[in-house]
């Protein structure tokens, strides 16, 4: 999980950061309308860049040759009694809340910079710094997880988010936002590598793909969707500074609850407890040759990582 997260994350980081910098340079601060009265930002270069990038993607995909599988087009979805694994539920809930915080920055930070008279070049530098900061953490994330453990890293992401939100609330000069965006390496890259690895270790092998898909959906889809609505309404009614403070308090409380839950919940003794009703429903071959599962009394390894349950 960590290896695939590192590769995919670094590719997305490089593309996103470079695009933000290029568009930020070419977007003019203002364009005067025909009436010479209304001043509106000129975002046309960003739309041109998006269209050109989309066409290049279509061209690249047209050269890809996929090998078709003889299996069914719509495979039977696996049954995952997630509610039986409370430790897994605590991670999913925390990552969902972290996704809300990520959306708060993605959707509204640039708007806030504009409100404090920041230029579009400043916005491009901010986005570039955010994504360049992720690269070292994708490289060294495995070592950080080994040293600090999954739970501590996820809790640290909550603290760093709160620190960033509180910093935004007192900043009055837009360029001062740039140094705080280095924290994005912890709140996104390192957190995501840790969460994906932790979820993989807590899930039976046959359910890992589905559970990782659920993790991504909670963070990048549902968390972003809910935060876009709530944060927008909050900013409209209370203003940016109040919104930053509310989000900082919220994510600190989430981090405290997560650490408490991870500490108090019973450790995973057997994957049979996780699979619940699925036990005994597999075919005869699977019963004769069951998939090898890690011994709970010994550390498990996934991409060179120790079992977080027993590390922490």
XYZ file of C-alpha atoms in Angstrom:
312
model
C 0.000 0.000 0.000
C 2.823 2.389 0.859
C 4.740 1.647 -2.360
C 1.727 2.283 -4.620
C 0.795 5.371 -2.615
C 4.312 6.754 -3.009
C 4.392 6.247 -6.788
C 0.912 7.598 -7.484
C 1.245 10.439 -5.033
C 4.554 11.693 -6.398
C 3.247 11.692 -9.974
C 0.128 13.651 -8.978
C 2.175 16.031 -6.845
C 4.598 16.888 -9.634
C 1.860 17.487 -12.213
C -0.362 19.475 -9.889
C 2.436 21.688 -8.588
C 3.856 22.477 -12.023
C 0.407 23.246 -13.435
C -0.387 25.602 -10.550
C 2.856 27.493 -11.040
C 2.428 27.825 -14.822
C -1.178 28.991 -14.577
C -0.361 31.344 -11.700
C 2.249 33.114 -13.816
C -0.004 33.579 -16.847
C -3.183 34.615 -15.035
C -3.273 38.397 -14.949
C -4.245 40.043 -11.704
C -7.060 42.003 -13.293
C -8.683 42.666 -16.632
C -10.625 45.840 -17.272
C -14.069 45.359 -18.779
C -15.426 47.478 -21.631
C -17.100 49.799 -19.156
C -13.746 50.493 -17.464
C -15.596 50.198 -14.172
C -15.794 46.525 -13.220
C -12.517 44.772 -12.486
C -12.632 40.991 -12.674
C -9.851 38.385 -12.503
C -8.846 36.918 -15.839
C -8.888 33.151 -15.397
C -8.911 32.319 -19.097
C -5.359 30.866 -19.094
C -6.436 28.286 -16.513
C -9.299 27.120 -18.746
C -7.006 26.983 -21.793
C -4.486 24.953 -19.791
C -7.215 22.548 -18.619
C -8.481 21.996 -22.170
C -4.962 21.399 -23.504
C -4.155 18.970 -20.658
C -7.408 17.062 -21.217
C -6.669 16.680 -24.932
C -3.175 15.395 -24.143
C -4.673 12.861 -21.731
C -7.110 11.628 -24.370
C -4.236 11.310 -26.845
C -2.081 9.404 -24.366
C -4.889 7.022 -23.364
C -5.581 6.215 -27.031
C -2.141 4.544 -27.242
C -2.708 2.314 -24.209
C -3.459 -1.312 -25.015
C -5.267 -3.149 -22.230
C -5.302 -6.911 -21.881
C -8.868 -8.103 -21.499
C -9.754 -10.624 -18.849
C -12.052 -13.557 -19.535
C -13.790 -13.080 -16.184
C -17.217 -11.515 -15.660
C -17.539 -7.851 -16.562
C -19.186 -7.070 -13.223
C -17.539 -9.099 -10.436
C -19.511 -10.012 -7.349
C -18.838 -7.355 -4.690
C -17.160 -8.788 -1.592
C -18.945 -8.748 1.734
C -17.018 -6.757 4.314
C -18.589 -6.596 7.766
C -16.683 -3.390 8.576
C -18.884 -2.614 11.555
C -17.350 -5.603 13.327
C -13.896 -3.973 13.197
C -14.152 -0.917 15.442
C -10.443 -0.131 15.120
C -10.829 0.097 11.351
C -13.927 2.258 11.770
C -11.989 4.727 13.902
C -9.357 5.128 11.180
C -11.978 5.588 8.447
C -13.851 8.206 10.492
C -10.656 10.129 11.231
C -9.543 10.087 7.595
C -13.005 11.330 6.610
C -12.587 14.340 8.951
C -9.069 14.938 7.608
C -10.611 15.007 4.139
C -12.913 17.803 5.291
C -9.878 19.793 6.450
C -8.074 19.123 3.170
C -11.038 20.469 1.241
C -11.193 23.564 3.444
C -7.672 24.457 2.307
C -8.094 23.331 -1.294
C -11.315 25.273 -1.848
C -10.986 28.348 0.329
C -7.331 29.164 1.040
C -6.772 30.862 -2.317
C -9.971 32.803 -1.870
C -8.681 33.921 1.546
C -5.358 34.970 0.005
C -7.244 37.059 -2.508
C -9.216 38.662 0.329
C -5.975 39.799 1.993
C -4.765 41.299 -1.318
C -2.643 38.408 -2.519
C -1.630 38.214 -6.173
C -2.251 35.263 -8.456
C 1.488 34.630 -8.590
C 1.402 34.297 -4.806
C -1.435 31.794 -5.137
C 0.571 29.768 -7.657
C 3.596 29.715 -5.314
C 1.358 28.597 -2.444
C -0.040 25.656 -4.424
C 3.421 24.763 -5.749
C 4.840 24.741 -2.196
C 1.975 22.550 -1.004
C 2.685 19.845 -3.532
C 6.463 20.007 -3.583
C 6.392 19.492 0.182
C 4.763 16.111 -0.360
C 7.661 14.627 -2.334
C 10.110 14.065 0.587
C 7.359 12.482 2.675
C 6.468 10.060 -0.112
C 10.125 9.042 -0.285
C 10.715 8.689 3.459
C 7.183 7.872 4.598
C 8.023 4.216 5.180
C 10.824 5.091 7.570
C 8.644 7.604 9.421
C 5.931 4.971 9.869
C 8.500 2.513 11.199
C 9.804 5.026 13.719
C 6.621 6.725 14.907
C 3.856 4.248 14.054
C 0.609 4.739 12.159
C -1.481 6.125 15.008
C 1.014 8.820 15.970
C 1.382 9.998 12.372
C -2.370 10.272 11.825
C -2.710 12.145 15.125
C 0.192 14.397 14.114
C -1.656 15.245 10.881
C -4.596 16.470 12.986
C -2.270 18.698 15.032
C -0.552 20.131 11.950
C -3.921 20.930 10.363
C -4.959 22.797 13.511
C -1.668 24.710 13.512
C -2.142 25.703 9.880
C -5.715 26.870 10.453
C -4.754 28.968 13.477
C -1.840 30.455 11.534
C -4.117 31.491 8.668
C -6.422 33.257 11.130
C -3.678 35.653 12.277
C -1.850 36.184 8.970
C -2.360 39.573 7.347
C 0.262 39.412 4.576
C -0.416 36.848 1.824
C 3.203 35.775 1.288
C 3.393 34.612 4.915
C 1.054 31.771 3.974
C 3.780 30.095 1.890
C 5.950 28.665 4.729
C 2.960 27.033 6.408
C 2.156 25.074 3.248
C 5.171 22.872 3.905
C 2.921 21.189 6.461
C 0.910 19.726 3.592
C 3.576 17.043 3.325
C 2.506 15.755 6.730
C -1.229 16.393 6.515
C -1.647 14.725 3.120
C 1.345 12.697 1.882
C 2.535 11.180 5.154
C -0.967 10.838 6.570
C -2.257 9.098 3.445
C 0.665 6.665 3.286
C 0.154 5.825 6.952
C -3.629 5.463 6.723
C -3.480 3.285 3.594
C -0.839 1.054 5.150
C -2.731 0.785 8.446
C -6.004 -0.101 6.734
C -4.239 -2.762 4.647
C -2.796 -4.365 7.756
C -6.167 -4.412 9.515
C -8.073 -5.904 6.575
C -8.031 -9.466 5.198
C -6.170 -9.680 1.902
C -9.269 -10.427 -0.169
C -10.967 -7.252 1.120
C -8.049 -4.831 0.942
C -8.865 -3.317 -2.464
C -12.452 -2.573 -1.480
C -11.470 -1.131 1.898
C -8.794 1.095 0.345
C -11.370 2.311 -2.172
C -13.677 3.133 0.725
C -10.844 5.007 2.438
C -10.247 7.132 -0.662
C -13.956 7.751 -1.140
C -14.396 8.964 2.430
C -11.419 11.323 2.230
C -11.458 12.705 -1.307
C -15.147 12.444 -2.181
C -17.503 12.451 0.794
C -15.230 14.511 3.049
C -14.609 17.080 0.321
C -18.289 17.236 -0.619
C -19.520 17.802 2.923
C -16.815 20.339 3.767
C -17.431 22.345 0.595
C -21.018 22.900 1.721
C -20.414 23.405 5.439
C -17.296 25.565 5.119
C -18.850 27.745 2.442
C -21.883 28.395 4.622
C -19.683 28.951 7.672
C -17.477 31.487 5.897
C -20.515 33.316 4.537
C -22.076 33.680 7.971
C -19.069 34.028 10.310
C -16.147 35.043 8.118
C -12.787 33.435 7.407
C -11.121 33.928 10.790
C -13.962 32.321 12.700
C -14.041 29.456 10.183
C -10.308 28.791 10.619
C -10.726 28.688 14.409
C -13.734 26.369 14.225
C -11.926 23.950 11.904
C -8.819 23.997 14.129
C -10.896 23.143 17.204
C -12.795 20.473 15.285
C -9.728 18.616 14.010
C -7.975 18.765 17.399
C -11.028 17.138 18.978
C -11.083 14.493 16.230
C -7.394 13.720 16.810
C -7.923 13.354 20.554
C -10.891 11.035 20.023
C -8.947 8.942 17.524
C -5.964 8.441 19.837
C -8.311 7.554 22.707
C -10.246 5.068 20.584
C -7.099 3.465 19.175
C -5.719 3.077 22.686
C -8.844 1.670 24.316
C -10.167 -0.575 21.549
C -9.136 -4.232 21.780
C -6.286 -5.311 19.586
C -7.020 -7.535 16.610
C -6.612 -11.125 17.745
C -7.931 -12.914 14.683
C -9.159 -12.069 11.220
C -12.073 -14.416 11.874
C -13.531 -11.691 14.091
C -13.242 -9.202 11.221
C -14.798 -11.481 8.621
C -17.786 -12.313 10.849
C -20.581 -13.817 8.800
C -18.295 -14.407 5.834
C -16.582 -17.174 7.773
C -17.470 -20.520 6.292
C -19.037 -19.084 3.140
C -16.011 -19.541 0.896
C -15.690 -22.487 -1.461
C -14.159 -25.789 -0.495
C -10.792 -24.987 -2.073
C -10.522 -21.828 0.015
C -11.320 -23.824 3.147
C -8.715 -26.450 2.344
C -6.050 -23.876 1.453
C -6.961 -20.758 3.435
C -4.990 -17.590 2.711
C -2.055 -17.159 5.023
C -2.806 -14.530 7.652
C -0.303 -13.029 10.051
C 0.126 -14.480 13.514
C -1.200 -11.872 15.988
C 1.621 -12.732 18.394
C 4.305 -11.715 15.910
C 4.849 -8.515 13.916
C 3.334 -8.421 10.435
C 5.104 -6.892 7.480
C 3.595 -4.952 4.621
C 6.042 -3.127 2.374
C 8.631 -3.553 5.114
C 6.410 -2.158 7.891
C 5.800 -3.681 11.297
C 2.308 -4.344 12.585
C 1.127 -0.988 13.918
C -1.135 -2.612 16.478
C 1.849 -3.965 18.329
C 4.214 -1.102 17.562
C 2.103 1.379 19.397
